[in-house]
Coordinates of C-alpha atoms and ligand atoms in Angstrom, one line a residue:
Chain A
M1 CA -18.8 -22.5 123.5
S2 CA -19.6 -19.9 126.2
G3 CA -18.4 -16.6 127.5
R4 CA -19.5 -13.1 128.7
A5 CA -21.6 -10.9 126.7
Y6 CA -20.6 -7.5 125.4
V7 CA -23.7 -5.6 124.3
F8 CA -23.7 -2.9 121.5
G9 CA -26.5 -0.9 119.8
D10 CA -27.7 -0.7 116.2
N11 CA -25.5 0.0 113.2
V12 CA -22.1 -0.9 114.6
D13 CA -20.0 0.0 111.6
T14 CA -16.7 -1.5 110.5
D15 CA -14.9 1.8 111.1
L16 CA -15.8 1.4 114.8
I17 CA -14.6 -2.3 114.8
V18 CA -11.3 -1.5 113.0
P19 CA -10.8 2.2 112.3
G20 CA -9.3 3.2 108.9
R21 CA -6.0 4.3 110.4
F22 CA -5.3 0.6 111.4
L23 CA -5.9 -0.7 107.9
T24 CA -2.2 -1.1 107.3
L25 CA -2.4 -4.1 109.7
S26 CA -3.5 -7.3 108.0
T27 CA -2.6 -10.3 110.2
P28 CA -5.0 -11.7 112.7
E29 CA -2.4 -11.3 115.5
E30 CA -2.0 -7.6 114.8
L31 CA -5.8 -7.0 114.3
A32 CA -6.7 -8.8 117.5
G33 CA -5.2 -5.9 119.5
V34 CA -7.3 -3.2 117.8
C35 CA -10.7 -4.9 118.0
M36 CA -13.3 -2.2 118.7
A37 CA -10.6 0.4 118.9
G38 CA -13.0 2.9 117.4
L39 CA -15.0 2.7 120.6
D40 CA -12.2 2.4 123.1
A41 CA -8.5 1.8 122.5
G42 CA -8.3 -0.6 125.5
F43 CA -11.3 -2.7 124.5
A44 CA -9.4 -5.6 123.0
S45 CA -7.2 -6.1 126.1
R46 CA -10.3 -6.8 128.3
L47 CA -11.7 -9.5 126.1
R48 CA -11.4 -13.2 127.1
Q49 CA -11.4 -16.2 124.9
G50 CA -15.0 -17.3 124.3
D51 CA -16.7 -13.9 124.9
V52 CA -19.7 -13.1 122.8
F53 CA -20.7 -9.9 121.0
V54 CA -24.4 -9.0 121.1
A55 CA -25.8 -6.1 119.0
G56 CA -28.9 -4.6 117.4
R57 CA -29.7 -4.1 113.8
N58 CA -27.2 -3.9 110.9
F59 CA -24.1 -5.1 112.7
G60 CA -21.0 -4.6 110.6
C61 CA -22.3 -2.0 108.2
G62 CA -20.0 0.2 106.1
S63 CA -16.7 -0.8 104.6
S64 CA -16.1 -4.3 103.2
R65 CA -12.9 -4.7 105.2
E66 CA -12.5 -8.3 106.2
H67 CA -10.2 -6.9 108.9
A68 CA -13.3 -6.3 111.0
P69 CA -14.5 -10.0 111.5
I70 CA -10.8 -11.1 111.5
S71 CA -10.1 -8.8 114.4
I72 CA -13.2 -9.9 116.3
K73 CA -12.4 -13.6 115.8
A74 CA -8.7 -13.1 116.6
A75 CA -9.6 -11.2 119.8
G76 CA -11.3 -14.4 121.1
I77 CA -14.9 -13.6 120.4
C78 CA -16.7 -17.0 119.8
C79 CA -19.7 -15.6 118.0
V80 CA -21.7 -12.4 117.2
I81 CA -25.4 -12.3 117.9
A82 CA -27.5 -9.5 116.4
V83 CA -30.9 -8.6 115.2
S84 CA -29.5 -8.3 111.7
F85 CA -26.1 -8.1 109.9
A86 CA -24.9 -5.9 107.1
R87 CA -24.5 -8.1 104.0
I88 CA -20.8 -8.0 103.3
F89 CA -19.9 -8.4 107.0
Y90 CA -22.2 -11.4 107.2
R91 CA -20.5 -13.1 104.3
N92 CA -17.0 -12.2 105.4
A93 CA -17.6 -13.6 108.9
I94 CA -18.8 -17.0 107.6
N95 CA -15.9 -17.0 105.2
I96 CA -13.4 -16.7 108.0
G97 CA -15.3 -19.1 110.3
L98 CA -16.8 -16.6 112.7
P99 CA -20.4 -17.6 113.6
V100 CA -22.9 -14.8 113.1
L101 CA -26.3 -15.5 114.6
E102 CA -29.5 -13.7 113.8
S103 CA -31.7 -13.8 116.9
K104 CA -33.9 -10.9 117.8
S105 CA -35.0 -12.3 121.1
A106 CA -31.4 -13.0 122.2
A107 CA -30.2 -9.6 120.9
R108 CA -33.0 -7.8 122.8
S109 CA -32.8 -9.7 126.0
I110 CA -29.1 -10.3 126.7
R111 CA -27.5 -7.8 129.0
E112 CA -23.9 -6.7 129.3
G113 CA -21.9 -9.3 131.3
D114 CA -24.4 -12.1 131.0
E115 CA -22.9 -15.6 130.8
I116 CA -23.9 -17.0 127.4
A117 CA -23.6 -20.5 126.0
V118 CA -24.1 -21.2 122.3
E119 CA -25.1 -24.5 120.7
L120 CA -24.5 -23.9 117.0
Q121 CA -25.8 -27.2 115.7
E122 CA -29.0 -27.1 117.8
G123 CA -29.7 -23.4 117.1
R124 CA -29.8 -22.5 120.8
I125 CA -28.4 -19.6 122.8
I126 CA -28.6 -20.1 126.5
N127 CA -28.4 -17.2 128.9
L128 CA -27.0 -18.8 132.0
T129 CA -27.3 -15.5 134.0
Q130 CA -30.9 -14.8 133.2
E131 CA -31.8 -18.5 132.8
E132 CA -33.4 -18.0 129.4
T133 CA -33.0 -19.8 126.1
Y134 CA -33.3 -18.2 122.7
T135 CA -33.4 -19.9 119.3
F136 CA -32.0 -19.2 115.9
T137 CA -32.1 -21.0 112.6
P138 CA -29.1 -23.3 112.5
F139 CA -26.8 -23.0 109.5
P140 CA -27.1 -25.4 106.6
G141 CA -24.6 -28.2 106.5
F142 CA -22.0 -26.7 104.3
I143 CA -21.9 -23.4 106.3
M144 CA -21.5 -25.4 109.5
D145 CA -18.6 -27.2 107.8
I146 CA -17.0 -23.9 106.8
I147 CA -17.3 -22.6 110.4
R148 CA -16.1 -25.8 111.9
E149 CA -13.1 -26.0 109.6
G150 CA -12.1 -22.4 110.4
G151 CA -13.3 -20.7 107.2
L152 CA -13.7 -21.0 103.5
V153 CA -10.0 -21.2 102.8
N154 CA -9.5 -24.4 104.9
Y155 CA -12.8 -25.7 103.7
L156 CA -11.6 -25.5 100.1
K157 CA -8.2 -26.8 100.9
N158 CA -9.7 -29.8 102.7
R159 CA -11.7 -30.5 99.5
S160 CA -8.9 -29.9 97.0
T161 CA -10.6 -32.1 94.4
D162 CA -13.7 -29.9 94.7
R163 CA -12.5 -26.4 94.2
G164 CA -15.9 -25.5 92.9
G165 CA -17.1 -25.1 96.5
N166 CA -17.4 -21.3 96.4
Chain B
M1 CA -43.7 -12.8 85.4
G2 CA -40.9 -10.5 84.1
M3 CA -37.5 -9.9 85.6
T4 CA -35.7 -6.8 86.9
I5 CA -32.5 -5.6 85.3
T6 CA -30.5 -7.1 88.2
E7 CA -32.2 -10.5 87.8
K8 CA -31.6 -10.5 84.1
I9 CA -27.9 -9.7 84.4
L10 CA -27.4 -12.4 87.0
A11 CA -29.4 -14.9 85.0
A12 CA -27.2 -14.2 81.9
H13 CA -24.1 -14.8 83.9
A14 CA -25.4 -17.9 85.6
G15 CA -26.2 -19.4 82.2
T16 CA -29.9 -19.7 82.9
A17 CA -33.0 -18.1 81.4
K18 CA -34.6 -17.1 84.7
V19 CA -33.6 -16.4 88.3
E20 CA -35.7 -15.5 91.3
P21 CA -35.0 -13.5 94.5
G22 CA -33.5 -15.8 97.2
E23 CA -32.1 -18.3 94.7
I24 CA -28.5 -19.1 95.2
I25 CA -26.5 -19.1 91.9
S26 CA -23.0 -19.3 90.8
V27 CA -22.1 -16.6 88.3
G28 CA -19.1 -15.9 86.0
L29 CA -17.3 -12.6 86.8
D30 CA -16.3 -10.1 84.1
V31 CA -14.1 -8.0 86.4
V32 CA -12.6 -8.6 89.9
L33 CA -11.2 -5.5 91.5
A34 CA -8.9 -5.2 94.5
N35 CA -7.2 -2.2 96.2
D36 CA -4.1 -1.9 98.3
I37 CA -5.9 -2.7 101.5
T38 CA -8.0 -5.6 100.4
A39 CA -5.5 -7.2 98.0
A40 CA -3.0 -7.5 100.9
V41 CA -5.5 -9.7 102.8
A42 CA -6.8 -11.6 99.7
I43 CA -3.4 -12.5 98.2
P44 CA -2.2 -14.7 101.2
E45 CA -5.7 -16.3 101.2
L46 CA -5.6 -17.1 97.5
K47 CA -2.2 -18.8 98.1
K48 CA -3.6 -20.7 101.0
M49 CA -6.4 -21.9 98.8
G50 CA -3.7 -23.5 96.7
F51 CA -3.6 -21.0 93.8
T52 CA -0.5 -19.1 92.6
N53 CA -2.2 -17.1 89.8
V54 CA -5.4 -15.3 88.9
F55 CA -8.0 -16.8 86.6
D56 CA -7.5 -14.2 83.9
N57 CA -4.8 -11.5 84.0
T58 CA -7.0 -9.2 81.9
K59 CA -10.0 -9.4 84.2
V60 CA -8.4 -8.9 87.6
V61 CA -7.8 -5.2 88.2
F62 CA -5.6 -3.7 91.0
V63 CA -5.8 -0.1 92.0
M64 CA -3.4 1.2 94.7
D65 CA -5.5 4.1 96.0
H66 CA -6.2 4.1 99.7
F67 CA -2.8 4.7 101.3
V68 CA -1.2 5.9 98.0
P69 CA 1.1 7.7 97.5
N70 CA 2.3 5.7 100.5
S71 CA 1.7 7.5 103.8
D72 CA 4.2 5.5 105.9
V73 CA 6.4 2.4 106.0
K74 CA 3.5 0.1 107.0
A75 CA 1.4 1.4 104.0
A76 CA 4.4 0.9 101.7
M77 CA 4.9 -2.6 102.9
Q78 CA 1.2 -3.4 102.5
C79 CA 1.1 -1.9 98.9
K80 CA 4.2 -4.0 98.1
I81 CA 2.2 -7.1 98.6
G82 CA -0.2 -6.0 95.8
R83 CA 2.6 -4.6 93.6
D84 CA 4.7 -7.8 93.7
F85 CA 1.7 -10.0 93.1
A86 CA 0.5 -7.8 90.2
R87 CA 3.9 -8.0 88.6
A88 CA 4.2 -11.8 89.1
C89 CA 0.8 -12.4 87.6
K90 CA 1.4 -9.8 84.8
L91 CA -1.9 -8.0 85.5
E92 CA -2.8 -6.0 82.5
H93 CA -4.7 -3.4 84.5
F94 CA -2.6 -2.4 87.4
Y95 CA -2.7 1.3 88.6
D96 CA -0.4 2.9 91.0
A97 CA 0.7 6.5 91.9
G98 CA 1.0 8.4 88.7
T99 CA -1.6 6.5 86.8
M100 CA -4.1 5.6 89.4
G101 CA -7.3 7.2 90.4
I102 CA -9.8 6.3 93.0
E103 CA -10.9 2.9 91.9
H104 CA -14.6 3.5 91.4
V105 CA -14.0 6.5 89.3
L106 CA -11.1 5.0 87.4
L107 CA -12.6 1.7 86.2
P108 CA -15.5 3.3 84.3
E109 CA -13.3 6.0 83.0
K110 CA -10.9 3.4 81.5
G111 CA -13.7 1.4 80.1
L112 CA -12.9 -1.6 82.2
V113 CA -16.4 -2.0 83.6
L114 CA -19.3 -2.0 81.1
P115 CA -23.1 -2.3 80.9
G116 CA -24.4 -5.8 81.5
D117 CA -21.2 -6.9 83.4
V118 CA -21.1 -8.8 86.7
I119 CA -18.3 -7.2 88.8
I120 CA -17.1 -7.9 92.3
G121 CA -14.6 -5.7 94.1
G122 CA -12.9 -5.9 97.5
D123 CA -14.4 -2.6 98.4
S124 CA -17.9 -1.9 99.5
H125 CA -18.4 1.0 97.0
T126 CA -18.0 -1.4 94.1
C127 CA -21.7 -0.9 93.7
T128 CA -20.9 2.4 91.9
Y129 CA -20.8 0.7 88.5
G130 CA -24.5 0.0 88.7
A131 CA -24.8 3.5 87.1
L132 CA -23.7 1.8 83.8
G133 CA -26.4 -0.9 84.0
A134 CA -24.0 -3.5 85.5
F135 CA -24.5 -5.8 88.5
S136 CA -21.7 -4.8 90.8
T137 CA -21.1 -5.4 94.4
G138 CA -18.5 -5.3 97.2
V139 CA -17.1 -8.4 98.8
G140 CA -14.5 -9.1 101.5
S141 CA -11.1 -10.5 101.0
T142 CA -11.9 -14.2 101.1
D143 CA -14.6 -13.8 98.4
L144 CA -12.2 -11.6 96.6
A145 CA -9.5 -14.3 96.7
A146 CA -11.9 -16.9 95.5
G147 CA -13.1 -14.6 92.7
M148 CA -9.5 -13.8 91.6
A149 CA -8.6 -17.4 91.5
R150 CA -11.7 -18.9 89.8
G151 CA -13.6 -16.1 88.1
Q152 CA -16.8 -17.4 89.7
L153 CA -18.7 -16.6 92.9
W154 CA -22.0 -17.6 94.4
F155 CA -24.7 -15.1 95.1
K156 CA -28.1 -15.0 96.5
V157 CA -30.3 -13.2 94.0
P158 CA -31.4 -10.0 95.7
A159 CA -35.0 -8.8 95.7
S160 CA -35.3 -5.3 94.2
I161 CA -36.7 -2.1 95.5
K162 CA -37.7 0.5 93.0
F163 CA -37.2 4.2 93.5
I164 CA -39.1 6.6 91.2
Y165 CA -38.0 10.2 91.2
K166 CA -40.4 12.7 89.7
G167 CA -40.3 16.4 89.2
K168 CA -37.5 18.7 88.2
L169 CA -34.1 19.0 89.9
P170 CA -33.8 22.3 91.7
V171 CA -30.7 24.4 91.3
F172 CA -27.7 23.1 93.4
V173 CA -29.5 19.8 93.9
S174 CA -27.5 16.8 92.4
G175 CA -27.3 13.1 92.6
K176 CA -25.7 13.4 96.0
D177 CA -28.7 15.2 97.4
L178 CA -31.1 12.6 95.9
I179 CA -29.2 9.7 97.4
L180 CA -28.7 11.4 100.8
F181 CA -32.4 12.2 100.9
T182 CA -33.3 8.6 99.9
I183 CA -31.1 7.1 102.6
G184 CA -32.6 9.5 105.1
R185 CA -36.0 8.2 104.2
I186 CA -35.3 4.4 104.3
G187 CA -32.4 4.3 106.8
V188 CA -29.0 2.7 106.8
D189 CA -30.5 -0.8 106.6
G190 CA -33.5 0.2 104.6
A191 CA -32.3 -1.9 101.6
L192 CA -30.4 -4.6 103.4
Y193 CA -29.4 -7.4 101.0
K194 CA -31.6 -5.8 98.3
A195 CA -31.0 -4.2 94.9
M196 CA -31.9 -0.5 94.7
E197 CA -33.1 0.4 91.3
F198 CA -33.2 4.1 90.5
T199 CA -35.7 5.2 87.9
G200 CA -38.0 8.1 86.9
E201 CA -37.8 11.3 84.8
V202 CA -35.3 12.9 87.2
V203 CA -32.8 10.0 86.9
E204 CA -33.2 10.1 83.1
E205 CA -32.2 13.8 83.3
L206 CA -29.3 13.1 85.6
S207 CA -25.7 13.4 84.3
V208 CA -23.6 10.2 84.2
D209 CA -21.5 11.6 87.0
S210 CA -24.5 12.1 89.3
R211 CA -25.7 8.6 88.5
F212 CA -22.4 7.2 89.7
T213 CA -22.8 9.2 92.9
M214 CA -26.3 7.7 93.5
C215 CA -25.2 4.1 92.9
N216 CA -22.1 4.6 94.9
M217 CA -24.0 5.2 98.1
A218 CA -26.5 2.3 97.7
V219 CA -24.4 0.3 100.1
E220 CA -25.0 3.1 102.7
A221 CA -28.6 1.8 102.8
G222 CA -27.3 -1.7 103.2
A223 CA -28.0 -2.7 99.5
K224 CA -26.2 -5.4 97.6
N225 CA -26.2 -3.2 94.5
G226 CA -27.6 0.0 93.1
I227 CA -28.6 0.1 89.5
I228 CA -29.9 2.4 86.7
A229 CA -31.1 1.2 83.3
P230 CA -28.6 2.3 80.7
D231 CA -29.7 4.8 78.1
K232 CA -28.2 7.1 75.4
K233 CA -26.1 9.0 78.0
I234 CA -24.5 5.7 79.1
E235 CA -24.0 4.7 75.5
G236 CA -22.2 8.0 74.9
F237 CA -20.1 7.4 78.0
V238 CA -19.0 3.9 77.2
K239 CA -18.8 3.7 73.4
N240 CA -15.3 5.2 73.0
R241 CA -14.0 3.6 76.1
A242 CA -15.1 0.0 75.7
R243 CA -12.6 -2.5 74.2
R244 CA -15.0 -5.5 74.4
P245 CA -18.7 -6.0 73.7
Y246 CA -21.3 -4.9 76.2
R247 CA -25.0 -5.4 76.6
F248 CA -27.9 -3.3 77.7
F249 CA -30.4 -4.9 80.0
N250 CA -33.7 -3.4 81.1
S251 CA -36.3 -4.3 83.6
D252 CA -39.5 -5.8 82.2
P253 CA -42.7 -3.8 82.8
D254 CA -44.1 -6.7 84.8
A255 CA -41.0 -7.3 86.9
L256 CA -41.6 -7.9 90.6
Y257 CA -40.4 -5.4 93.2
E258 CA -40.5 -5.9 96.9
E259 CA -41.2 -2.3 97.5
T260 CA -41.7 0.9 95.4
Y261 CA -41.0 4.4 96.6
E262 CA -42.0 7.5 94.7
F263 CA -40.5 10.9 95.5
D264 CA -41.3 14.3 94.0
I265 CA -38.1 16.2 94.3
S266 CA -39.1 19.5 92.7
E267 CA -38.9 21.3 96.1
L268 CA -35.9 19.4 97.5
E269 CA -33.2 21.4 99.2
P270 CA -29.5 20.5 99.1
Q271 CA -29.1 17.8 101.8
V272 CA -26.6 17.4 104.6
A273 CA -26.1 14.1 106.5
F274 CA -25.2 15.0 110.1
P275 CA -23.0 12.9 112.3
H276 CA -22.8 9.9 112.6
L277 CA -24.9 8.1 110.0
P278 CA -25.5 8.8 106.3
S279 CA -29.2 8.5 107.1
N280 CA -29.1 11.4 109.5
T281 CA -30.1 13.7 106.7
K282 CA -31.4 17.2 107.0
N283 CA -32.2 20.1 104.7
V284 CA -29.2 22.5 104.5
S285 CA -31.4 25.3 105.8
E286 CA -31.7 23.3 109.1
A287 CA -28.0 23.6 109.7
D288 CA -27.9 26.3 112.3
N289 CA -24.5 28.0 112.5
I290 CA -22.4 24.8 112.6
L291 CA -18.8 26.0 112.5
I292 CA -16.4 23.9 110.6
D293 CA -12.6 23.4 110.4
Q294 CA -12.2 21.5 107.2
V295 CA -13.8 20.8 103.8
V296 CA -13.0 17.8 101.6
I297 CA -14.1 17.8 98.0
G298 CA -13.3 14.5 96.3
S299 CA -13.7 10.7 96.8
C300 CA -15.4 8.0 94.7
T301 CA -18.7 9.7 95.5
N302 CA -18.0 13.3 94.4
G303 CA -14.5 13.6 92.9
R304 CA -15.6 13.8 89.2
M305 CA -15.6 16.6 86.7
E306 CA -19.2 17.7 87.4
D307 CA -18.3 18.0 91.1
L308 CA -15.2 20.0 90.6
R309 CA -17.0 22.3 88.2
V310 CA -19.8 22.9 90.7
A311 CA -17.3 23.7 93.4
A312 CA -15.2 25.9 91.2
D313 CA -18.2 27.9 90.1
I314 CA -18.9 28.8 93.7
L315 CA -15.3 29.4 94.7
K316 CA -14.3 31.4 91.6
G317 CA -12.9 34.8 92.5
R318 CA -13.7 34.3 96.2
K319 CA -11.6 33.5 99.3
I320 CA -12.0 30.5 101.5
H321 CA -12.6 31.3 105.2
P322 CA -9.3 31.9 106.9
Y323 CA -9.8 29.3 109.5
V324 CA -11.0 26.5 107.2
R325 CA -8.7 24.1 105.4
V326 CA -10.1 23.0 102.1
I327 CA -8.7 19.9 100.4
V328 CA -9.7 19.2 96.8
I329 CA -8.8 15.8 95.4
P330 CA -9.6 15.1 91.7
A331 CA -10.5 11.4 91.6
T332 CA -8.3 10.4 88.7
Q333 CA -5.3 11.7 86.7
D334 CA -7.5 12.3 83.7
I335 CA -9.9 14.4 85.8
Y336 CA -7.0 16.2 87.4
L337 CA -5.6 17.1 83.9
Q338 CA -9.0 18.1 82.6
A339 CA -9.5 20.3 85.7
I340 CA -6.1 22.0 85.0
Q341 CA -7.1 22.6 81.3
E342 CA -10.4 24.1 82.3
G343 CA -8.7 26.4 84.8
L344 CA -10.5 24.8 87.8
I345 CA -7.3 24.1 89.7
E346 CA -6.2 27.7 89.4
I347 CA -9.6 28.7 90.8
F348 CA -9.1 26.3 93.8
I349 CA -5.6 27.5 94.5
Q350 CA -6.5 31.2 94.2
A351 CA -9.4 30.6 96.6
G352 CA -6.9 29.1 99.1
A353 CA -7.5 25.4 98.7
A354 CA -5.0 22.5 98.8
V355 CA -5.2 20.4 95.7
S356 CA -3.9 16.9 95.8
T357 CA -3.0 14.1 93.5
P358 CA -5.7 11.4 93.4
T359 CA -6.1 9.3 96.6
C360 CA -8.7 8.1 99.0
G361 CA -6.7 9.7 101.7
P362 CA -8.9 11.6 104.2
C363 CA -12.2 9.8 103.1
F364 CA -11.4 6.9 105.4
G365 CA -9.2 8.7 107.9
G366 CA -6.0 7.3 106.3
H367 CA -3.9 10.4 105.5
M368 CA -4.0 13.7 103.7
G369 CA -6.4 15.5 106.0
V370 CA -7.1 13.5 109.2
L371 CA -9.2 15.4 111.8
A372 CA -8.1 16.3 115.4
A373 CA -10.3 15.9 118.5
G374 CA -13.6 17.8 118.2
E375 CA -12.9 19.1 114.7
R376 CA -15.7 19.3 112.1
C377 CA -15.5 18.6 108.4
V378 CA -18.0 19.1 105.6
S379 CA -17.1 16.3 103.1
T380 CA -18.4 15.2 99.8
T381 CA -17.5 11.6 100.7
N382 CA -20.0 8.9 101.7
R383 CA -19.5 7.9 105.3
N384 CA -19.7 10.0 108.5
F385 CA -19.4 7.2 111.1
V386 CA -17.7 7.9 114.4
G387 CA -14.0 8.5 113.8
R388 CA -14.3 7.9 110.1
M389 CA -12.0 10.9 109.2
G390 CA -9.8 10.8 112.3
H391 CA -10.2 11.4 116.0
Q392 CA -13.2 9.6 117.7
T393 CA -14.7 13.0 118.7
S394 CA -14.3 14.6 115.3
E395 CA -17.4 15.0 113.1
V396 CA -18.1 14.6 109.4
Y397 CA -21.1 16.2 107.7
L398 CA -21.8 14.7 104.3
A399 CA -23.0 16.9 101.4
G400 CA -22.6 17.6 97.7
P401 CA -19.9 19.8 96.2
A402 CA -22.2 22.9 96.2
V403 CA -22.8 22.8 99.9
A404 CA -19.1 21.9 100.6
A405 CA -17.9 24.9 98.5
A406 CA -20.3 27.3 100.1
S407 CA -19.4 26.1 103.6
A408 CA -15.7 26.6 102.7
L409 CA -16.4 30.3 102.1
K410 CA -18.5 30.9 105.1
G411 CA -16.7 28.8 107.7
R412 CA -19.9 27.1 108.7
I413 CA -22.3 24.8 107.0
A414 CA -23.8 27.0 104.3
D415 CA -26.5 26.9 101.7
P416 CA -25.0 27.5 98.2
R417 CA -28.0 29.8 97.5
E418 CA -26.6 32.3 100.1
V419 CA -23.3 32.8 98.4
V420 CA -24.0 33.1 94.7
Ligands
LIG501 S1 -12.8 7.3 98.3 FE1 -13.5 6.7 100.3 S2 -15.3 5.4 100.0 FE2 -14.3 5.7 98.0 S3 -13.0 3.9 97.8 FE3 -11.7 5.5 98.7 S4 -11.9 5.2 100.9 FE4 -13.5 4.0 99.9

């Protein structure tokens, strides 16, 4: 997967990603349109399928609203790269099949607009613009499966004899 | 090597004698909580997982509190998802307008969450119940759906950070000031993925209400849970509320902590977290003529009896600044009623405040006190992120009820010691 990078700072909170006033929306289709509306109401409309979010520390802090990763994924973002993630956001993102990658070197080096390719299995992030490669620890097998299958719900459905998966 | 209280509770619920930080375990859940916002996402997910019912209709608790009483048609439609499901599953503990309160104040009050429990909630401030000596943490809607369906969830055992508070609480300094001060010291990711364990002579002296306030904001430092060892005060709080057995756990003297912080708070001033992070904490005396438009006293952080009493003491017989709107929201119906009986509501109304039925309302910018562009609010809530209470250019200053009430009188951020 590959796309353009959008770069944010530290402590991007879930109120910024999906402000409280939009929390009466709950479907991915509706939520796609308000992605990052706390920053800029028109933000979502500029995103293209495959684009990448890059951020500093503690991305996704604040509310447990799963609306935040749902809106990011539904808006077409293929993965979020950050120095670190807030705990609930991290878990939510995996659960809905949005890859969240911890890579300090990538997060600190990538600039707004860089073309980024991500190889999830290999644990590689390639910056095509700056011609650099960064690494991250690849996900263990079952997390890769959850992501590949589009989230925990599908993962559990696909293993209906093994509902003990979570 | 001993275990911390967090590790002991998790081990007991995983059916094992010992757990260690970093270990991934599957634990049985005593309570699974959802609100109007997170239930609406979790219910379709639960159905997609192939379930039509919850694992136990006495252990899944629904509280309609965020957009309740419903603020518009969309909110009403969203709540209807939770209402219909609760009725279909015959949930024993379903709270809606008229009986509801803000979830994290309501559950302890009703005796639904107890010492030694493992609790998950589709709300980040589920960590509040750590004040009772429970392991309690917030999850998103997919985990919530899995928890509602199966009564089990996997966790990574968190490492613990110990906070020791020494000295004597100064006047007008409460649990809110302690936790704001602490987050100011360690930052909004200072306890990322960790358990925050609050200890020391000051915590032992703290009221149960103030302990809830402290654990409530553990997530604001990134923590998985906040926790306080239960004692006589907690026993007093739960004994007449509990309708099932509960268990006190304590950290072993040789338990392992990743870090230990020790604070002497005898000289601590009331604290204010400036926009736009809860860690942006200052002494109230450093607030230099910051004019305000609104004050909110309420929320799962500071909408309890102690908070209303502190605010009423300051507002009694005085008038709120003419250009400041004050909204007081008792967190539950029982608190509301108690405040009426104690005469607090009369004090608020005579001072010029609006008093509302319980709701999250303004805390998350939902309704009942949303801010316009450039407006400033002093709020006893827990988050002051950009746009949290309304317009993107509005500002929220977090404080305890004493600073909020004093600021309401002065029309600027004020030290309670100036007005009484
Ligand atoms: S009062 Fe505020 S922080 Fe507490 S549950 Fe409601 S919206 Fe969340």
